[in-house]
Amino acid sequence: METPARKWLSLAAEREALTRMEDAARTAEDFEAVIKQWDHLDENRERQERGHEK
């Protein structure tokens, strides 16, 4: 099981990676990859919200 500090560090690294990906996007394919990542994060957030509604 991950410790809270390790989990926070992992999430911070993922956020930083997405920020770098957004900043580096130059082509249509790059932007599609960024949008795909945003969609993935939205799906995860929505799934977690549905789980908390029960």
mmCIF file of C-alpha atoms in Angstrom:
data_model
loop_
_atom_site.group_PDB
_atom_site.id
_atom_site.type_symbol
_atom_site.label_atom_id
_atom_site.label_comp_id
_atom_site.label_asym_id
_atom_site.label_seq_id
_atom_site.Cartn_x
_atom_site.Cartn_y
_atom_site.Cartn_z
ATOM 1 C CA MET A 1 0.000 0.000 0.000
ATOM 2 C CA GLU A 2 1.271 3.440 -0.889
ATOM 3 C CA THR A 3 1.904 5.962 1.822
ATOM 4 C CA PRO A 4 0.059 9.290 1.526
ATOM 5 C CA ALA A 5 3.307 11.147 0.821
ATOM 6 C CA ARG A 6 4.267 8.727 -1.940
ATOM 7 C CA LYS A 7 0.780 8.911 -3.472
ATOM 8 C CA TRP A 8 0.901 12.728 -3.407
ATOM 9 C CA LEU A 9 4.319 12.673 -5.062
ATOM 10 C CA SER A 10 3.050 10.324 -7.752
ATOM 11 C CA LEU A 11 0.039 12.545 -8.478
ATOM 12 C CA ALA A 12 2.253 15.641 -8.572
ATOM 13 C CA ALA A 13 4.557 13.942 -11.075
ATOM 14 C CA GLU A 14 1.587 12.986 -13.266
ATOM 15 C CA ARG A 15 0.264 16.566 -13.191
ATOM 16 C CA GLU A 16 3.703 17.908 -14.096
ATOM 17 C CA ALA A 17 4.008 15.428 -16.968
ATOM 18 C CA LEU A 18 0.634 16.532 -18.355
ATOM 19 C CA THR A 19 1.656 20.194 -18.075
ATOM 20 C CA ARG A 20 4.860 19.490 -20.000
ATOM 21 C CA MET A 21 2.869 17.550 -22.591
ATOM 22 C CA GLU A 22 0.467 20.491 -23.014
ATOM 23 C CA ASP A 23 3.322 22.986 -23.351
ATOM 24 C CA ALA A 24 5.194 20.844 -25.881
ATOM 25 C CA ALA A 25 2.210 20.112 -28.142
ATOM 26 C CA ARG A 26 2.822 21.517 -31.620
ATOM 27 C CA THR A 27 1.055 19.238 -34.092
ATOM 28 C CA ALA A 28 -2.527 18.044 -34.377
ATOM 29 C CA GLU A 29 -1.403 14.595 -33.209
ATOM 30 C CA ASP A 30 0.230 16.144 -30.137
ATOM 31 C CA PHE A 31 -2.971 17.988 -29.257
ATOM 32 C CA GLU A 32 -5.018 14.825 -29.796
ATOM 33 C CA ALA A 33 -2.754 13.022 -27.318
ATOM 34 C CA VAL A 34 -3.276 15.811 -24.770
ATOM 35 C CA ILE A 35 -7.050 15.694 -25.260
ATOM 36 C CA LYS A 36 -6.991 11.902 -24.897
ATOM 37 C CA GLN A 37 -5.181 12.301 -21.568
ATOM 38 C CA TRP A 38 -7.703 14.933 -20.403
ATOM 39 C CA ASP A 39 -10.566 12.603 -21.354
ATOM 40 C CA HIS A 40 -8.936 9.766 -19.427
ATOM 41 C CA LEU A 41 -8.591 11.935 -16.319
ATOM 42 C CA ASP A 42 -12.214 13.104 -16.645
ATOM 43 C CA GLU A 43 -13.436 9.512 -16.925
ATOM 44 C CA ASN A 44 -11.506 8.563 -13.788
ATOM 45 C CA ARG A 45 -12.853 11.577 -11.871
ATOM 46 C CA GLU A 46 -16.436 10.848 -12.942
ATOM 47 C CA ARG A 47 -16.099 7.174 -11.982
ATOM 48 C CA GLN A 48 -14.828 8.157 -8.538
ATOM 49 C CA GLU A 49 -17.693 10.626 -8.102
ATOM 50 C CA ARG A 50 -20.236 7.942 -9.033
ATOM 51 C CA GLY A 51 -18.662 5.634 -6.475
ATOM 52 C CA HIS A 52 -19.084 8.231 -3.747
ATOM 53 C CA GLU A 53 -22.740 8.856 -4.621
ATOM 54 C CA LYS A 54 -23.804 5.359 -3.557
#
